[in-house]
C-alpha positions as a LaTeX table, in Angstrom:
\begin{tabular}{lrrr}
\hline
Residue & $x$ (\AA) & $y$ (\AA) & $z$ (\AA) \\
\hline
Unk1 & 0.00 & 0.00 & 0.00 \\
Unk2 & 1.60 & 3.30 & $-0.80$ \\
Unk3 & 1.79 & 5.93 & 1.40 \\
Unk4 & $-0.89$ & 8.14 & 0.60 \\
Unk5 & $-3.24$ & 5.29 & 0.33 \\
Unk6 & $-2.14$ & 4.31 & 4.20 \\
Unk7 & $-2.56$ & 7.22 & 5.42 \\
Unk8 & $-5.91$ & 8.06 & 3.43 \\
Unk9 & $-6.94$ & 4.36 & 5.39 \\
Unk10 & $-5.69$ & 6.41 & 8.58 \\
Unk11 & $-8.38$ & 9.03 & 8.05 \\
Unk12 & $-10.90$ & 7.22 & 7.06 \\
Unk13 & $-10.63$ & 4.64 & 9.68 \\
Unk14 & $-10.75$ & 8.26 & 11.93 \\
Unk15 & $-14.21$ & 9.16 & 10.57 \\
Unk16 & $-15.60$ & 6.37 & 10.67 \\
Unk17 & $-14.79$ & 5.30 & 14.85 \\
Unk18 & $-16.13$ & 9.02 & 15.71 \\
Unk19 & $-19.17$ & 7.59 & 13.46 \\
Unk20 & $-20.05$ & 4.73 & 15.79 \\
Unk21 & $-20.91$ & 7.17 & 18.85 \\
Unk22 & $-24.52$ & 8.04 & 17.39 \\
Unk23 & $-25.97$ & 8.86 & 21.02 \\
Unk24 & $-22.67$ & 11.24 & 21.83 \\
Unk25 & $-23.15$ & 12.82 & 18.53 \\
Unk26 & $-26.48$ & 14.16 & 18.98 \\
Unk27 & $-26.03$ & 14.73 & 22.37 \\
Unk28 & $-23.27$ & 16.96 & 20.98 \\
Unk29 & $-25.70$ & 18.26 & 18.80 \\
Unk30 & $-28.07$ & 19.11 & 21.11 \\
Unk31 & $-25.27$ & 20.54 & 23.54 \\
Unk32 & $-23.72$ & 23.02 & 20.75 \\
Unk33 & $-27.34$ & 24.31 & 19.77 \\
Unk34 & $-28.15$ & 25.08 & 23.34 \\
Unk35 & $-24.74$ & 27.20 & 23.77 \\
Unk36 & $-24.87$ & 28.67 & 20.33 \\
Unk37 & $-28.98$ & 30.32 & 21.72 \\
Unk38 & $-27.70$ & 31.39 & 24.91 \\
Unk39 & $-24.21$ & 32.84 & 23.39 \\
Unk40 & $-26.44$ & 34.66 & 20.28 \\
Unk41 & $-28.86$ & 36.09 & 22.65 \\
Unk42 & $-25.58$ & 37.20 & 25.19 \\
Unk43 & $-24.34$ & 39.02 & 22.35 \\
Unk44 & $-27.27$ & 40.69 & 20.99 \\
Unk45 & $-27.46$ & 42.23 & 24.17 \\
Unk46 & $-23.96$ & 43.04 & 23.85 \\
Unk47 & $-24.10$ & 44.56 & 20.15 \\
Unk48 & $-27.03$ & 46.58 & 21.48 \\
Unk49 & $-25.64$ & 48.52 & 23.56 \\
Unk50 & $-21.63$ & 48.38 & 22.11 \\
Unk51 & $-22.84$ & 48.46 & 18.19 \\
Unk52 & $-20.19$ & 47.29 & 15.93 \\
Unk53 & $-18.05$ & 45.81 & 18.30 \\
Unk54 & $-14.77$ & 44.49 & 17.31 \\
Unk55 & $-15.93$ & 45.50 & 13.75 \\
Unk56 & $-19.05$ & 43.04 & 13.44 \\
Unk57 & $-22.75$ & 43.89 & 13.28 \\
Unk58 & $-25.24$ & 42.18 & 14.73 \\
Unk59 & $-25.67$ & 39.37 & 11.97 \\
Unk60 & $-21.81$ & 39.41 & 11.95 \\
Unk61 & $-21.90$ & 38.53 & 15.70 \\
Unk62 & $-24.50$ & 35.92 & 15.46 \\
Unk63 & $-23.12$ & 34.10 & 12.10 \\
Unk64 & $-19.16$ & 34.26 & 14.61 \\
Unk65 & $-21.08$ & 32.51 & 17.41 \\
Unk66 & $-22.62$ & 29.65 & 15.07 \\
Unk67 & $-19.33$ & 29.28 & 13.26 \\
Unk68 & $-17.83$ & 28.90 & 16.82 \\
Unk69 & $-20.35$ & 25.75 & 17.60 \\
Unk70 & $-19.96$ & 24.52 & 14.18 \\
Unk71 & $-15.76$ & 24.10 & 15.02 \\
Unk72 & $-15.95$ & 23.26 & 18.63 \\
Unk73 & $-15.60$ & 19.56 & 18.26 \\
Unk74 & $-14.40$ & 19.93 & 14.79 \\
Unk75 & $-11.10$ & 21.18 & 16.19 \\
Unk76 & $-11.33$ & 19.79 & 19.78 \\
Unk77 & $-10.78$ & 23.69 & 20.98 \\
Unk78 & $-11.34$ & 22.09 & 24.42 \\
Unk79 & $-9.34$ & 19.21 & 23.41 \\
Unk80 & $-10.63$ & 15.26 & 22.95 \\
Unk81 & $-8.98$ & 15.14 & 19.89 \\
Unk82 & $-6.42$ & 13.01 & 18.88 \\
Unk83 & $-3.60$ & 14.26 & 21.57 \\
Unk84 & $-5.68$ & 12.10 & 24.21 \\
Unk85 & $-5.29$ & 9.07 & 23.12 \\
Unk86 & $-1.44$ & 9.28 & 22.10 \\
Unk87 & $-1.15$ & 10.57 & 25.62 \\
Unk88 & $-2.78$ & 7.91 & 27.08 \\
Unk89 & 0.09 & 5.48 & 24.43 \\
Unk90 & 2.45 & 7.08 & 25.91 \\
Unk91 & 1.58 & 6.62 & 29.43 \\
Unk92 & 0.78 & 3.17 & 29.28 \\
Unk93 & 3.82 & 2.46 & 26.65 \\
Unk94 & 2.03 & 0.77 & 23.62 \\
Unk95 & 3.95 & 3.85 & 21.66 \\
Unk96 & 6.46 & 1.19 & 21.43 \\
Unk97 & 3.56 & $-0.29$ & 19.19 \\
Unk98 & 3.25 & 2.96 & 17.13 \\
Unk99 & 6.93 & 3.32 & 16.95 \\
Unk100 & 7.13 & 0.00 & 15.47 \\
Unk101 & 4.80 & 0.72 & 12.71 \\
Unk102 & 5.76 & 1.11 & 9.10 \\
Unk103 & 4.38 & 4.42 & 9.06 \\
Unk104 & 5.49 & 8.07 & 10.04 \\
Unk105 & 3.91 & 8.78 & 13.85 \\
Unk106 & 3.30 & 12.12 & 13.43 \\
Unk107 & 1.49 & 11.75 & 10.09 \\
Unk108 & $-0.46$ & 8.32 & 11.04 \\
Unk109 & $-1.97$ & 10.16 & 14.17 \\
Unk110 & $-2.95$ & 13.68 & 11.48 \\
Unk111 & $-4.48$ & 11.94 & 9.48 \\
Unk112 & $-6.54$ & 10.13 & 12.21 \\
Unk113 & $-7.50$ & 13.51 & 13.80 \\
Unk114 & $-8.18$ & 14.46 & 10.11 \\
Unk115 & $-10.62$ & 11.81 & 10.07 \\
Unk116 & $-12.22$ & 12.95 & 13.18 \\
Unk117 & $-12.03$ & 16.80 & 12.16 \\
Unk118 & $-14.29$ & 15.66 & 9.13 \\
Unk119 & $-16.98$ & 13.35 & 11.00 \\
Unk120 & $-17.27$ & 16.12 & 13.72 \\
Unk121 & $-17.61$ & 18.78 & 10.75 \\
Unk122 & $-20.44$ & 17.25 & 9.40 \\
Unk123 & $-22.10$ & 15.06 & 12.06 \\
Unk124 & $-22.02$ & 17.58 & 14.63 \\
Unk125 & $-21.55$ & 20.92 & 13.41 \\
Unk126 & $-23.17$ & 21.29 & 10.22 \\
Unk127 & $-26.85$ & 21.17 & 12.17 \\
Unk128 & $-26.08$ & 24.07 & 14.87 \\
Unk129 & $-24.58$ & 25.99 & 11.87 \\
Unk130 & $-27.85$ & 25.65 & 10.21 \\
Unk131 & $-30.16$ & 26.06 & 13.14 \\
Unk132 & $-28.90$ & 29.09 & 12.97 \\
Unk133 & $-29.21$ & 30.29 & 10.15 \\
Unk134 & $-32.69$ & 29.37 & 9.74 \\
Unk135 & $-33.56$ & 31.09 & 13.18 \\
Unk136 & $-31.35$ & 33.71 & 13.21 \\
Unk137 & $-30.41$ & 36.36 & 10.79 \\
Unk138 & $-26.61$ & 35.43 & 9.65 \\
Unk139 & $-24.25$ & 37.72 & 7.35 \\
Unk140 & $-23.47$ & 34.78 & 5.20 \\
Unk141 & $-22.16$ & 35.21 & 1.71 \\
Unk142 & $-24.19$ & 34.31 & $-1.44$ \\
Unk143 & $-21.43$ & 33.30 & $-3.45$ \\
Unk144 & $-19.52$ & 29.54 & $-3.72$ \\
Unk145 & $-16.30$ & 31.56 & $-4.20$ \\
Unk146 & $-16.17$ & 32.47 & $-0.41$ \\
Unk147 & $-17.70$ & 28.90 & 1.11 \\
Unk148 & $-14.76$ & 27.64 & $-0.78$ \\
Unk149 & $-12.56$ & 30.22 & 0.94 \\
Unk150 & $-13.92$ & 28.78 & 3.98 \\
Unk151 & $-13.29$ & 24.74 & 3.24 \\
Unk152 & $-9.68$ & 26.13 & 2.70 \\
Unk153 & $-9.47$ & 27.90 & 6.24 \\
Unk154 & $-10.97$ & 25.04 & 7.79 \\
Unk155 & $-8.40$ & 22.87 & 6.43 \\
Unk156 & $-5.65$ & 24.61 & 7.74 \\
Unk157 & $-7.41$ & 25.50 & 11.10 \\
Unk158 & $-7.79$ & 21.71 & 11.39 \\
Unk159 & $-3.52$ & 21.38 & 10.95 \\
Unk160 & $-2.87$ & 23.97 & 13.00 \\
Unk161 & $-5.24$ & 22.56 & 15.93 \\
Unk162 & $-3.46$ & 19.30 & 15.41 \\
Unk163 & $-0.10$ & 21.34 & 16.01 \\
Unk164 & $-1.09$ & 22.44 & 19.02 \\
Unk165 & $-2.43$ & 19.14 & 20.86 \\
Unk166 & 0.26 & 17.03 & 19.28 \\
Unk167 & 3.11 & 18.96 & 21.10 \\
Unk168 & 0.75 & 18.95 & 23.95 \\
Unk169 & 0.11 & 15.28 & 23.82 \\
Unk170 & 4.50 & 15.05 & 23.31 \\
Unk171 & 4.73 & 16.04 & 26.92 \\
Unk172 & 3.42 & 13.14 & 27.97 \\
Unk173 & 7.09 & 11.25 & 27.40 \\
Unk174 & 8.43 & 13.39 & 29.91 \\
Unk175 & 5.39 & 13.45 & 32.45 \\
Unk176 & 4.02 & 10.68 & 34.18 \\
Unk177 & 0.24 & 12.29 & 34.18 \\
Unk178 & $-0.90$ & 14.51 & 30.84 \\
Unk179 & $-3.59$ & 15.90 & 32.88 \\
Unk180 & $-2.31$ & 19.46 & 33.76 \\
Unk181 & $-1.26$ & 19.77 & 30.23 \\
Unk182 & $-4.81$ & 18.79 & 28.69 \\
Unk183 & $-6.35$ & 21.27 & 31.19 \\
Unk184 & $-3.74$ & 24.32 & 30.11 \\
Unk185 & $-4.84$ & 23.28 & 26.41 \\
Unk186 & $-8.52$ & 23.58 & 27.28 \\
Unk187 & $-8.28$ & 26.70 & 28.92 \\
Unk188 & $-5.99$ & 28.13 & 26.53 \\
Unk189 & $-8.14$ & 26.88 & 23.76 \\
Unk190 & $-11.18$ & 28.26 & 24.69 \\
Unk191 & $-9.79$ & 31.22 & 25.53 \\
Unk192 & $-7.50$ & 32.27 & 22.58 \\
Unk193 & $-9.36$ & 31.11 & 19.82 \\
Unk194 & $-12.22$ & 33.60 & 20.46 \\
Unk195 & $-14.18$ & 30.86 & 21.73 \\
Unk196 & $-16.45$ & 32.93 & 24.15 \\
Unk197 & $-15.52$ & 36.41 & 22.68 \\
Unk198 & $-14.47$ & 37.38 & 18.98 \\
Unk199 & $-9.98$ & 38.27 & 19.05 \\
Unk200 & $-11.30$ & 41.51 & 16.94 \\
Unk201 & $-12.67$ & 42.86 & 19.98 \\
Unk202 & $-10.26$ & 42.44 & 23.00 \\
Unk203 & $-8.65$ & 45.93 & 23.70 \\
Unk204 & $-5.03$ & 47.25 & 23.20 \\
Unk205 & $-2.00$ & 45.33 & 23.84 \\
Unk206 & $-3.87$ & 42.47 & 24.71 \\
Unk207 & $-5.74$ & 42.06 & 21.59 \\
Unk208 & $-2.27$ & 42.31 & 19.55 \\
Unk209 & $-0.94$ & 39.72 & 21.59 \\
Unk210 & $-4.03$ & 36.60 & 21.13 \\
Unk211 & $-4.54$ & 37.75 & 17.60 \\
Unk212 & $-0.81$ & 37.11 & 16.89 \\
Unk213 & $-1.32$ & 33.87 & 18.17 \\
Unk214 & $-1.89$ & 30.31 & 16.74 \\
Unk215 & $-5.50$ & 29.89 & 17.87 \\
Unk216 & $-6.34$ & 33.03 & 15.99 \\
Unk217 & $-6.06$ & 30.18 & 12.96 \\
Unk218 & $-8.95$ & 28.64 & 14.60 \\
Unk219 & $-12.10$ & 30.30 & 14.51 \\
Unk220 & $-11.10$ & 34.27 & 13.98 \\
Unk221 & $-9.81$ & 34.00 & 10.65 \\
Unk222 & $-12.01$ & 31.46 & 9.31 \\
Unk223 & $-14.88$ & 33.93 & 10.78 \\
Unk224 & $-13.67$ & 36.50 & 9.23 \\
Unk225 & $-13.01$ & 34.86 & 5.87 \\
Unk226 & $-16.63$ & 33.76 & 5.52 \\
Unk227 & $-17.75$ & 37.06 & 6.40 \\
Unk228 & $-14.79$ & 39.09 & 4.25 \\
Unk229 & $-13.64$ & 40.95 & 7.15 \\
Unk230 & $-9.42$ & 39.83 & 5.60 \\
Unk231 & $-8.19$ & 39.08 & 2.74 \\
Unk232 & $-8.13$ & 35.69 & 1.95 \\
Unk233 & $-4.63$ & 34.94 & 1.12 \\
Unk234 & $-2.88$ & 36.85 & 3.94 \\
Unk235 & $-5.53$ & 34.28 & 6.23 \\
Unk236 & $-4.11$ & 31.19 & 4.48 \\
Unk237 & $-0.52$ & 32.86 & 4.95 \\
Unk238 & $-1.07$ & 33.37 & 8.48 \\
Unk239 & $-2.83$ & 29.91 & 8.92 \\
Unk240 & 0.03 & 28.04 & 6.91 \\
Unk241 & 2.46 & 29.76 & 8.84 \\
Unk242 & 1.59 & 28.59 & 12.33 \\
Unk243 & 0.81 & 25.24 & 10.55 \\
Unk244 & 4.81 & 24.82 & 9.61 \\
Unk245 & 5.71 & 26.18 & 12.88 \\
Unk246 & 3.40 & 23.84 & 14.94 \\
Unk247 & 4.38 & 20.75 & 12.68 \\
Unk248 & 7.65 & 21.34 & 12.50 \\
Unk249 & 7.97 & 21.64 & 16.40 \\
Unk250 & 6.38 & 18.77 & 16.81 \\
Unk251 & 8.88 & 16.96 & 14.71 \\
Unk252 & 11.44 & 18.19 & 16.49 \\
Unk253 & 10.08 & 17.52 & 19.65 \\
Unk254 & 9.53 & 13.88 & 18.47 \\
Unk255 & 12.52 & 13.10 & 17.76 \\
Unk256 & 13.63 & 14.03 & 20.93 \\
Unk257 & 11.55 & 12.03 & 22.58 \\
Unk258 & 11.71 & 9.09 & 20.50 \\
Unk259 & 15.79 & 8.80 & 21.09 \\
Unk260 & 15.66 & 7.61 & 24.80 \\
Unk261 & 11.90 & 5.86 & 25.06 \\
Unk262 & 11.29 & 4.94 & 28.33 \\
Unk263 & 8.02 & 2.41 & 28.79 \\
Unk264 & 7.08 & 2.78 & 32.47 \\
Unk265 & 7.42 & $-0.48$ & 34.24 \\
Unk266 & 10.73 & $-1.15$ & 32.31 \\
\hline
\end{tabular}
């Protein structure tokens, strides 16, 4: 099997495991849409009395918020995603296993969280997304040009996310418990992305600072390239950058840990 194929097995095999938990997926479901009313009706109020806010409008505000729920789960901003079960490899030692394999580690476990990305994309964020926009009114664009925009954004919000949990999850071969780390991910996650509050609208220095961040490729520029607030290209280029970064980080980091593997117990 060549590589591509193996890894396009990887993926699929991905989608198709997160496809088995029917009663977690519209659980999920039912979870995002719940959020997504109380978050739209939160910042209503908001955008009443602060109008234009970080540069949105109302509809702007309300289409960020259902974007948000669309990619919760799609990029495990709270983590979930792939990083936990590598940590939990790594803990127990079947790594060794994985290390074995004839198959790169870091790309075997993207292509997995690919996999996932994709089944949580459409299983259990396409239906808040459109909840809202039937119920709500939503600045979304009329043109296939800019969805397309968006598929690309997602894609490299999805590597970039993977980035970021898969040095997370790399802790693990120095730490005995991956627990603090997964909770500094969640928090950071939910918190730099824009999760609760668009990046466009935190003041001064601080704004600067999260926006200049990786989990700005998470939600903020794929926001703001469905709703042409940026420029397309300089949102991939920002998006692909971090992407390299994060990847190549993690390969580094790796390697490093892959020299001197330690399985506890012996």
């Amino acid at each position: 099997m060549g590589s591509g194929r193996l890894y396009a097995a990887v993926a699929a095999g991905g989608f198709r495991r997160y496809a088995t938990y029917r009663a977690a997926t519209l659980a999920g479901v039912f979870t995002n849409t719940v959020f997504g009313v109380i978050l739209v009706y939160t910042y209503l109020a908001l955008w009443e009395q602060k109008p234009h806010l970080g540069g949105y409008d109302q509809a702007q505000a309300v289409t960020y918020v259902w974007l948000g729920q669309c990619l919760y789960s799609t990029l495990a901003i709270q983590g979930g995603g792939a990083e936990k079960d590598l940590m939990d490899r790594i803990r127990t030692g079947e790594i060794a296993v994985d290390l074995y394999r004839p198959a790169d580690l870091q790309l075997w476990w993207l292509a997995g969280d690919l996999g996932r990305s994709l089944f949580q994309l459409l299983g259990r964020g396409v239906i808040p997304f459109t909840f809202g926009a039937l119920f709500f009114p939503m600045a979304l664009p009329t043109d296939v040009t800019s969805w397309a925009a968006l598929l690309v954004a997602l894609l490299l919000a999805m590597l970039v996310s993977f980035g970021i949990r898969y040095l997370a999850a790399l802790s693990a071969f120095w730490l005995l418990d991956g627990q603090g780390i997964s909770q500094a991910v969640m928090i950071l996650g939910v918190f730099c992305s824009g999760m609760v509050f668009p990046l466009n609208a935190f003041p001064g220095v601080l704004g600067d600072i999260v926006r200049a961040l990786p989990w700005a490729a998470q939600l903020q520029m794929p926001a703001d390239v469905l709703m042409g607030e940026t420029d397309p290209l300089s949102a991939y280029a920002f998006q692909a950058a971090w992407a390299v970064v994060l990847l190549a980080a993690g390969r580094l980091l790796q390697q490093a840990a892959t020299r001197r593997v330690v399985v506890q117990g012996g």
